[in-house]
Amino acid sequence: MNDEKQAAQANEVGKPAKKETIFSGMQPTGALHVGNLEGALRNWVRLQDEYWMYCCIVDWHALTAEFDKTDELKESIFQVAVDFLAGGLDPEKCAIFVQSEVKEHAELHLIFSMLISVPTLMRLPTYLEKKDTLDSYGFLGYPVLQAADICIYNAHKVPVGKDQAKHIWLANDLAKRFNYLYKKTLNEPEALFTEIPLILGADNRKMSKSYDNDLRLAFTAQETEKRIKSFYTDPQKIRKGDPGRPEQCPVYLLHRLYTPEAKAEIMPSCKSGELGCVECKRRLAKNLNAALEPIRERRTELVAQPDYVWDILRTGADRARQRARSVMEKVRQAMKTDYRKAAT
Ligand code: TRP
């Protein structure tokens, strides 16, 4: 379906008219966890009714760090796509696709790379953090590729966490610079910051697949319960009866999201000592499993139909490519590098 047809459909009676475009990107790190679900995916699902959405699995970005580990990339992409769909992204409402299927990202990245200085990139905190272990030309250009991802769709908004603020600012700056140097062509994108709840993993660090402390959507109910049982709790609360400090407990952080009576019941009874950690974790496992059950069911169905999932990614890429090509065309016109056209 092209964008015009989509516009007509979206603007049917009873459906809100979509005006602006959103680009969101996620690295293919494999099956998603509760942190990804609550921090990003749920928000994207909400936004897909109001905006033109491009949801991209950014495999080239993954290569900036994992260039030597490509064996599992395909499976990771598949797992992310499955979780996107199981979590509620609707391929009728948003284009779900793999970055490297739309070569225009790379073309605009190359153009953008002329418009920014190396020292500017070297000062970005994301680069400074990893430069001792990652010093490739590609990694330095990570935020430039990210800017191209966004601008190649002329996106207006980018839903991200605060950690990405500088990257979105850079995308905005690159679009401005392009518009100033050549001709006003690109939207100047802005971050759409969302309240991202703090979610910590089993070891009380940020929930992350690489720490193996996460609660994966792909886990069974038993695996979920087992992982919750292994969670760090307040070290001062050794046994039931000891007063606990829920505000310092990763289990309580999850209760806030999955237990309606977290504040009214869990919090005071943990503090008083009346609620022990074993029982507290049991209740969380029960509530989390109930919340994840529909996602898991859908997940199982999707995993059994890989062709269907790859087909969605292919269709998504076709739609994304249409839009990217038309923006790239305008970029070339603005730069007067559309030589063939000029010759005829
Ligand atoms: N850098 C983002 C992250 O690590 C992933 C990403 C790549 C992205 N391209 C993007 C996010 C474009 C938003 C827009 O989460």
Short mmCIF file of C-alpha atoms in Angstrom, two decimals, residues 86 108 136 140 166 185 195 210 213 223 230 236 251 280 282 285-286 293 302 306 314 341:
data_model
loop_
_atom_site.label_atom_id
_atom_site.label_comp_id
_atom_site.label_asym_id
_atom_site.label_seq_id
_atom_site.Cartn_x
_atom_site.Cartn_y
_atom_site.Cartn_z
CA ALA A 86 3.42 -10.05 19.49
CA LEU A 108 22.05 9.81 3.01
CA SER A 136 36.35 2.19 14.07
CA LEU A 140 32.38 7.08 15.10
CA LYS A 166 22.22 14.20 21.84
CA THR A 185 14.20 19.87 1.87
CA GLU A 195 8.46 8.73 30.63
CA SER A 210 24.03 -8.76 27.73
CA ASN A 213 19.64 -10.38 34.15
CA GLU A 223 11.33 -19.49 33.41
CA SER A 230 16.73 -15.05 41.61
CA GLN A 236 18.95 -5.53 54.97
CA VAL A 251 11.24 -6.39 42.52
CA CYS A 280 6.39 -10.77 47.30
CA ARG A 282 5.51 -15.03 44.03
CA ALA A 285 5.54 -13.66 39.04
CA LYS A 286 1.80 -14.29 39.04
CA GLU A 293 0.41 -14.40 28.62
CA LEU A 302 4.38 -16.29 15.03
CA PRO A 306 8.55 -17.71 9.93
CA ARG A 314 9.66 -7.53 3.18
CA LYS A 341 17.34 14.49 -14.96
#
